[in-house]
Amino acid sequence: MRAADEDPSAAAAGAPEEGASRGDGAPEESAPGGEDAPEESAPAPAKAAAPKPPAESRSRRLGRWIRDHYCTIDVRTLGLFRLVLGALLVGDCLRHWAEASWIYSNDGVLTNHYHLFHPSSGFNFSLYHAFSSIGEVHVAFALSLFCFFCFFIGWHTRLFSILSFVLVTSRDNRIVMIENGGYVVVNLITCWAMFMPTGRRFSVDALIRSYRERKERTAADLADRSRPAWATDPYVSGIVLLAIVNLATIYYFNVVNKSGQIWRRGDTVHYVLHLDRMVTGLAVVAREYIPFWAKKGMTWGVLALEAMLVPWILSPYGRRFTRALAMGGMWALHGSFGVMMRLGPFSWFMIGWSFLLPTAQHWDALEQWYRRRAAPRVVVYDGSSPLAFALMRFLVRLDGLDLLRFEEARAEAAGAADEAGGGEPRPELFVVRDPAEGRVFQGAEALREILQALPGGRFARPLFWAATLGAPGALIGFASRRRDAIARFFGLTRRARARAGAAESPSPLSEKLARGRVIAREALVAYLGLCAVSQAINENKSVPAIFKHTQPKFVQATIVYPRLLQGWGMFAPNPITEDGSITVDAITIDGRHVDPFTGQPPDLDLSDARGLGLGQIRQDYFNRIRLDRNKAFRRPGLQEYLLRYPERTGRPEDEILAFDVYWVRDQCPRPGEDAPYKNEAIPILSYRKPGYRPRPGMPTLPPVKKEESAGN
């Protein structure tokens, strides 16, 4: 415990008494004037006791402990988290964009106007409802991609963080039928990111702010590596606690909700690997070669790992090791899920969530590790070139390890010779010198030496070489020859700039407004936390019924509008043992049988399948449209999409006269076996063209199938 936490009375008891020897062993000085100390019978008057500091209450100590261990996060962690989350949002946007024509436009299975009048829930809002045609939907996705990319690079980070949250929840609400737990994870993690200053490090915002606050003029200014408080001080907020506890909650309920016999027997991995609608090609190979006993071990291993993740994430002590274990465990768990199953964003965004776990200790250890593999360098730049100095100012902001030093090349004489017609060449734009060996590097070699000294530079070097088409030396040479023209084009100058003075003291009004913003933010975070707890209690079956409760309407709206759900139980209480998919048997005007989803003849037998190759969006839509509660979205939505088949192919002979939509299902192989069984095709939608009369020589249309229930 820190000294400030110790009991003041205990500290007083340990202080030396009057007349005792000094702590360094030297004898006490005699009284002034050489007089002897007074006898014991006549003690000296006691000094007035210093007032004791007020004792800190237990609740304050607890609050401070929670703040230090759960509400504080390193701003470098937030910057890295933004980069990972932004990249995932960009990738997920591209994934959905590829399916836009059939799932998000009015040419697809659910038009925006129909969904507005028949919403999927009582609280449904989506910006995507404003976009109808496929061209308009492409514009919507292009704007979304722009917002996600701006959040990724950290430009106007707060604004684009909020817009990213609105856009991902709008995309989810546009067609809730394809939502799974991964979509909810995306909504949650993007929501929590809105309340975090993720743009303080590794962002365009941080770069611009640094340029605004620091006005370097000379090499001595470049040597000043002091960093402002906003770039170094940890961030303290209740949102950190909420995000970390929410992450642990996901694993807790994913364990306790898996209470079925199949999990206990260790058969889950066997069944999951035989879900042809969901597995990847790698899983198909794995299920054929992994022995059954190993599948049992993998099942229990998944349960054990998920259970261990909870204390690893929440442990307040030894976080250098427990958080590292948690991150490694999450990467292993979700990485295997991601390559074995088509679960959409779930696996990858859970890995992204793990990037909130690194602490300052991890960053310090990473810095030490990188320093051992990097070497200091001296960058010698053309002191007369505004372009060269601008590049040095940029390098200073990238040099987080302070491994670069800067020197001006004295070019005054060369410049005077040029004016007098002497023709002496100007110095290189910049060169790099090894201070230990004295070697000098130019061109591409100089750039390579700079990159190896920058944090992560050696890993970014291939990307930079690719961006310059493998010719960075030619690019540097061109910039060196045209340095003055480039400086004029960008308005660069070496005019003396006034250094930023001391920050003005904020006015009382601005201080009150700042405090008000913090209070409002923390109050909103607390409210969202209470809503999350309420939803977790009501939505998870393992919570005793006595704790279930009726939520007020405003709480329901807070949760359901942005889809901030909290029901966690992947393959719980037992995994799925029934495989299935949608097959359409459509009859064209020339008598062919075709499935408009595949363009191939319909396949009504799943028992011989080795993976169906369906993406998450398609397989989840197929699985949900067959349910009775989604009958309202079959006709006209699905029916009109199937009838527009010739518009998509551009072939008049593909006109559809009749079709039957089947939910084709079979039972996964029994444990220890490889062959599915009990294949059946259940008609859920049937159509015949009204008033159709076959041409001579063409058969009549078959009778309409009786639609049956394929599940609730």
XYZ file of C-alpha atoms in Angstrom, residues 42-455:
414
model
C 11.432 18.619 35.016
C 10.457 17.712 31.476
C 10.508 20.368 28.809
C 7.166 21.749 27.710
C 5.641 19.543 25.052
C 5.421 20.915 21.525
C 2.008 21.472 20.048
C 0.984 18.336 18.154
C 0.530 18.762 14.393
C -3.088 18.400 13.296
C -3.849 14.940 11.927
C -5.022 14.776 8.335
C -8.633 13.711 8.062
C -8.964 9.949 7.778
C -10.058 8.754 4.340
C -13.346 6.932 4.436
C -13.586 3.344 3.328
C -15.945 4.259 0.492
C -13.441 6.812 -0.837
C -10.636 4.267 -0.715
C -12.830 1.776 -2.556
C -13.782 4.362 -5.171
C -10.158 5.306 -5.719
C -9.187 1.647 -6.003
C -11.893 1.008 -8.628
C -10.844 4.131 -10.495
C -7.190 3.104 -10.596
C -7.798 -0.532 -11.540
C -10.870 -0.437 -13.795
C -11.627 3.136 -14.908
C -8.179 4.152 -16.149
C -6.735 3.366 -19.564
C -3.594 4.355 -21.438
C -4.266 6.735 -24.336
C -1.916 4.672 -26.531
C -4.259 1.737 -25.987
C -7.180 3.876 -27.102
C -5.290 4.935 -30.227
C -4.453 1.350 -31.142
C -8.024 0.279 -30.393
C -9.326 2.948 -32.794
C -7.028 1.733 -35.560
C -8.175 -1.869 -35.146
C -11.860 -0.988 -34.778
C -11.746 1.399 -37.731
C -10.108 -1.214 -39.955
C -12.753 -3.764 -38.941
C -15.566 -1.301 -39.657
C -14.124 -0.616 -43.110
C -13.829 -4.341 -43.850
C -17.328 -5.109 -42.565
C -18.776 -2.260 -44.639
C -17.176 -3.730 -47.766
C -18.605 -7.145 -46.886
C -22.142 -5.759 -46.655
C -21.661 -3.582 -49.732
C -20.950 -6.707 -51.782
C -24.458 -7.969 -50.862
C -26.206 -4.595 -51.227
C -28.211 -5.341 -54.375
C -30.265 -8.220 -52.962
C -30.410 -7.378 -49.263
C -30.441 -3.556 -48.910
C -32.005 -2.148 -52.089
C -35.610 -2.152 -53.240
C -34.599 -4.694 -55.878
C -33.874 -7.117 -53.048
C -35.839 -9.224 -50.608
C -37.120 -6.363 -48.404
C -37.998 -2.928 -49.744
C -37.543 0.091 -47.509
C -41.185 1.207 -47.760
C -42.491 -2.235 -46.792
C -40.170 -2.369 -43.803
C -41.245 1.117 -42.696
C -44.859 -0.022 -42.529
C -43.995 -3.492 -41.164
C -40.954 -2.827 -38.923
C -39.018 -5.718 -37.434
C -39.516 -4.337 -33.926
C -41.404 -1.625 -32.105
C -38.244 0.505 -32.008
C -36.755 0.620 -35.473
C -34.789 3.441 -37.055
C -32.400 3.299 -40.000
C -30.804 5.943 -42.198
C -30.697 3.278 -44.901
C -34.488 3.499 -45.179
C -33.890 6.746 -47.105
C -32.103 4.913 -49.942
C -34.196 2.903 -52.408
C -32.584 2.035 -55.741
C -29.340 0.146 -56.005
C -27.599 3.343 -57.145
C -28.778 5.190 -54.050
C -27.709 2.286 -51.845
C -24.229 2.417 -53.401
C -24.076 6.093 -52.437
C -25.116 5.209 -48.875
C -22.388 2.605 -48.585
C -19.800 4.935 -50.120
C -20.635 7.597 -47.513
C -20.520 4.970 -44.767
C -17.137 3.781 -45.954
C -15.869 7.365 -45.923
C -17.023 7.829 -42.317
C -15.433 4.567 -41.181
C -12.167 5.442 -42.905
C -12.091 8.903 -41.296
C -12.613 7.256 -37.919
C -9.811 4.806 -38.728
C -7.263 7.525 -39.491
C -8.519 9.672 -36.615
C -9.646 12.759 -38.509
C -12.380 14.631 -36.604
C -12.420 11.483 -34.526
C -15.264 12.359 -32.178
C -17.598 13.331 -35.021
C -16.884 10.261 -37.131
C -17.031 8.010 -34.076
C -20.618 9.140 -33.497
C -21.475 8.849 -37.186
C -19.965 5.353 -37.292
C -22.226 4.270 -34.439
C -25.309 5.707 -36.159
C -24.371 4.008 -39.429
C -23.668 0.516 -38.061
C -26.896 0.516 -36.053
C -28.811 1.848 -39.070
C -27.415 -0.942 -41.228
C -28.451 -3.473 -38.603
C -31.971 -2.019 -38.333
C -32.434 -1.968 -42.114
C -32.923 -5.750 -42.062
C -32.881 -7.198 -38.562
C -33.527 -10.646 -40.002
C -29.822 -11.168 -40.718
C -28.670 -9.943 -37.308
C -26.658 -12.294 -35.118
C -24.534 -11.875 -32.007
C -21.722 -10.404 -34.084
C -23.879 -7.470 -35.160
C -24.689 -6.752 -31.521
C -20.973 -6.843 -30.674
C -20.336 -4.280 -33.440
C -23.085 -2.019 -32.075
C -21.814 -2.260 -28.506
C -18.139 -1.773 -29.191
C -18.835 1.193 -31.492
C -21.150 2.717 -28.897
C -18.567 2.486 -26.102
C -15.911 3.939 -28.432
C -17.976 7.129 -28.803
C -17.243 8.036 -25.178
C -13.488 7.468 -25.416
C -10.844 9.935 -26.683
C -9.536 7.469 -29.245
C -7.995 10.260 -31.305
C -5.371 11.379 -28.783
C -2.696 9.104 -30.195
C -1.827 7.650 -33.610
C -4.318 9.938 -35.378
C -4.537 12.821 -37.795
C -6.190 14.848 -35.028
C -3.191 14.328 -32.747
C -0.824 15.284 -35.558
C -2.731 18.481 -36.365
C -2.979 19.414 -32.693
C 0.748 18.861 -32.257
C 1.510 21.132 -35.231
C -0.788 23.757 -33.798
C 0.805 23.706 -30.347
C 4.477 23.304 -31.307
C 6.116 25.738 -33.755
C 9.651 24.462 -34.324
C 12.093 26.840 -36.032
C 15.554 25.314 -35.523
C 17.298 21.995 -34.962
C 17.346 22.828 -31.245
C 13.541 23.055 -31.315
C 13.416 19.648 -32.993
C 15.438 18.221 -30.101
C 12.728 19.173 -27.605
C 10.747 15.962 -27.231
C 8.474 16.960 -24.380
C 4.919 15.777 -24.926
C 1.734 17.517 -23.826
C -0.423 16.101 -21.060
C -3.258 15.202 -23.436
C -0.933 12.764 -25.227
C 0.504 11.107 -22.094
C -1.955 11.277 -19.205
C -4.196 8.216 -18.865
C -7.909 8.605 -19.500
C -10.233 8.100 -16.533
C -13.927 7.432 -17.071
C -16.678 5.013 -16.180
C -16.865 3.978 -19.836
C -13.624 2.036 -19.375
C -15.210 0.034 -16.558
C -18.371 -0.518 -18.605
C -16.486 -1.715 -21.695
C -14.249 -4.115 -19.750
C -17.060 -5.538 -17.611
C -19.256 -5.941 -20.688
C -16.483 -7.922 -22.359
C -16.170 -10.231 -19.352
C -19.971 -10.559 -19.190
C -20.068 -11.965 -22.710
C -17.779 -14.827 -21.724
C -19.481 -15.385 -18.374
C -22.910 -15.935 -19.920
C -21.428 -17.866 -22.828
C -20.226 -20.362 -20.224
C -23.122 -20.544 -17.770
C -25.753 -20.652 -20.518
C -24.120 -23.745 -22.058
C -25.765 -26.132 -19.652
C -27.009 -28.798 -22.064
C -26.073 -32.451 -22.153
C -24.336 -32.172 -25.525
C -21.821 -29.730 -24.057
C -21.319 -31.909 -21.021
C -20.745 -34.996 -23.166
C -18.204 -33.110 -25.285
C -20.059 -33.545 -28.597
C -20.493 -29.875 -29.534
C -17.489 -29.494 -31.855
C -18.595 -32.621 -33.731
C -22.043 -31.145 -34.413
C -20.775 -27.657 -35.244
C -18.279 -28.953 -37.808
C -21.166 -30.707 -39.614
C -23.311 -27.574 -40.027
C -22.797 -27.317 -43.793
C -24.626 -24.010 -44.074
C -22.166 -22.402 -41.647
C -18.744 -24.051 -41.976
C -15.823 -23.074 -44.179
C -13.854 -25.396 -46.435
C -11.188 -25.714 -43.752
C -13.789 -27.051 -41.312
C -14.937 -29.624 -43.875
C -11.392 -30.971 -44.074
C -10.939 -30.791 -40.295
C -14.082 -32.789 -39.506
C -12.874 -35.618 -41.724
C -9.409 -35.915 -40.197
C -9.769 -34.879 -36.538
C -10.540 -37.975 -34.444
C -13.697 -37.970 -32.351
C -11.811 -38.044 -29.045
C -9.961 -34.890 -30.077
C -13.264 -33.173 -30.869
C -14.407 -33.948 -27.345
C -11.268 -32.405 -25.920
C -11.760 -29.323 -28.093
C -15.327 -28.931 -26.805
C -14.289 -28.973 -23.171
C -11.295 -26.801 -24.019
C -13.590 -24.101 -25.440
C -15.629 -24.107 -22.227
C -12.529 -23.986 -20.051
C -10.957 -21.159 -22.040
C -14.128 -19.057 -22.005
C -14.389 -19.589 -18.249
C -10.760 -18.576 -17.690
C -11.159 -15.419 -19.769
C -13.495 -13.915 -17.171
C -10.951 -13.733 -14.298
C -8.106 -12.921 -16.681
C -10.006 -9.888 -17.967
C -11.238 -8.700 -14.567
C -8.214 -9.460 -12.385
C -7.012 -6.243 -10.691
C -3.578 -7.685 -9.926
C -0.829 -8.994 -12.156
C -2.498 -7.411 -15.157
C 0.716 -7.482 -17.126
C 0.259 -11.247 -17.282
C -3.511 -11.738 -16.938
C -4.395 -9.215 -19.629
C -1.790 -10.744 -21.951
C -3.279 -14.183 -21.292
C -6.752 -12.824 -21.983
C -5.686 -11.309 -25.296
C -3.878 -14.477 -26.355
C -6.861 -16.602 -25.350
C -9.315 -14.394 -27.229
C -7.180 -14.410 -30.367
C -6.861 -18.196 -30.267
C -10.557 -18.775 -29.515
C -12.040 -16.349 -32.015
C -9.348 -16.876 -34.607
C -10.283 -20.555 -34.762
C -13.990 -19.641 -34.889
C -13.325 -17.183 -37.696
C -11.490 -19.615 -39.959
C -13.815 -22.534 -39.253
C -17.253 -20.884 -39.391
C -18.962 -18.109 -41.315
C -20.163 -16.105 -38.332
C -19.924 -12.677 -39.885
C -18.343 -9.984 -37.701
C -18.494 -11.826 -34.372
C -15.043 -13.383 -34.205
C -13.113 -10.452 -35.640
C -14.810 -7.747 -33.588
C -14.320 -9.761 -30.401
C -10.619 -9.804 -31.252
C -10.892 -6.061 -31.837
C -12.476 -5.632 -28.388
C -9.432 -7.290 -26.852
C -7.320 -4.283 -27.861
C -8.819 -2.368 -24.929
C -6.881 -4.629 -22.548
C -3.209 -3.495 -22.896
C -1.911 -1.468 -19.956
C 0.971 0.993 -19.630
C 3.157 -1.924 -18.532
C 2.595 -3.634 -21.868
C 3.509 -0.480 -23.757
C 6.680 -0.066 -21.700
C 7.653 -3.690 -22.325
C 6.948 -3.286 -26.048
C 9.090 -0.153 -26.133
C 11.996 -1.949 -24.471
C 11.653 -4.849 -26.890
C 11.683 -2.547 -29.909
C 14.586 -0.455 -28.629
C 16.746 -3.581 -28.517
C 16.061 -4.105 -32.216
C 16.375 -0.510 -33.353
C 19.347 1.836 -33.456
C 19.629 5.629 -33.055
C 20.300 7.648 -36.170
C 21.202 11.260 -36.971
C 19.227 12.912 -39.767
C 21.190 15.665 -41.500
C 18.878 17.901 -43.517
C 19.237 20.881 -45.810
C 18.888 23.785 -43.396
C 17.995 26.185 -46.212
C 15.066 24.096 -47.505
C 11.557 24.637 -46.099
C 10.595 21.238 -47.518
C 13.403 19.477 -45.656
C 12.505 21.196 -42.391
C 8.822 20.311 -42.845
C 9.822 16.658 -43.280
C 11.908 16.838 -40.093
C 8.943 18.285 -38.165
C 6.876 15.350 -39.395
C 9.530 12.815 -38.362
C 9.713 14.341 -34.870
C 6.043 13.521 -34.395
C 6.529 9.945 -35.545
C 9.640 9.362 -33.436
C 7.969 8.031 -30.310
C 11.147 6.322 -29.078
C 13.369 9.414 -29.451
C 15.897 7.500 -31.543
C 16.332 10.209 -34.162
C 18.501 13.310 -33.792
C 18.529 16.188 -36.258
C 21.349 18.356 -37.616
C 21.367 21.119 -40.187
C 23.678 20.825 -43.165
C 25.518 24.139 -43.412
C 24.617 25.238 -46.898
C 25.140 29.001 -46.684
C 28.421 28.859 -48.558
C 26.963 26.607 -51.214
C 23.979 28.917 -51.633
C 26.246 31.976 -51.997
C 28.359 30.151 -54.562
C 25.239 29.340 -56.556
C 24.244 33.025 -56.641
C 27.775 34.048 -57.692
C 27.763 31.447 -60.431
C 30.196 29.140 -58.649
C 27.903 26.184 -59.317
C 28.551 24.298 -56.084
C 25.722 21.808 -55.501
C 23.328 22.175 -52.612
C 23.356 19.472 -49.932
C 21.054 16.513 -50.183
C 17.497 17.054 -48.985
C 18.399 14.771 -46.103
C 20.905 12.032 -45.327
C 21.197 9.702 -42.364
C 24.320 9.057 -40.299
C 25.029 6.165 -37.965
C 26.459 7.895 -34.859
C 28.243 4.728 -33.749
C 30.050 3.823 -36.976
C 29.909 7.106 -38.868
C 28.361 5.567 -41.974
C 26.235 7.882 -44.110
C 23.105 6.698 -45.950
C 21.403 8.460 -48.840
C 18.224 8.038 -50.860
C 16.309 4.821 -50.283
C 18.898 3.606 -47.772
C 18.399 6.773 -45.711
C 14.656 6.188 -45.700
C 15.170 2.577 -44.623
C 17.335 3.660 -41.688
C 14.745 6.214 -40.591
C 11.945 3.652 -40.723
C 13.843 1.122 -38.625
C 14.222 3.755 -35.891
C 10.516 4.673 -35.820
C 8.033 2.687 -33.702
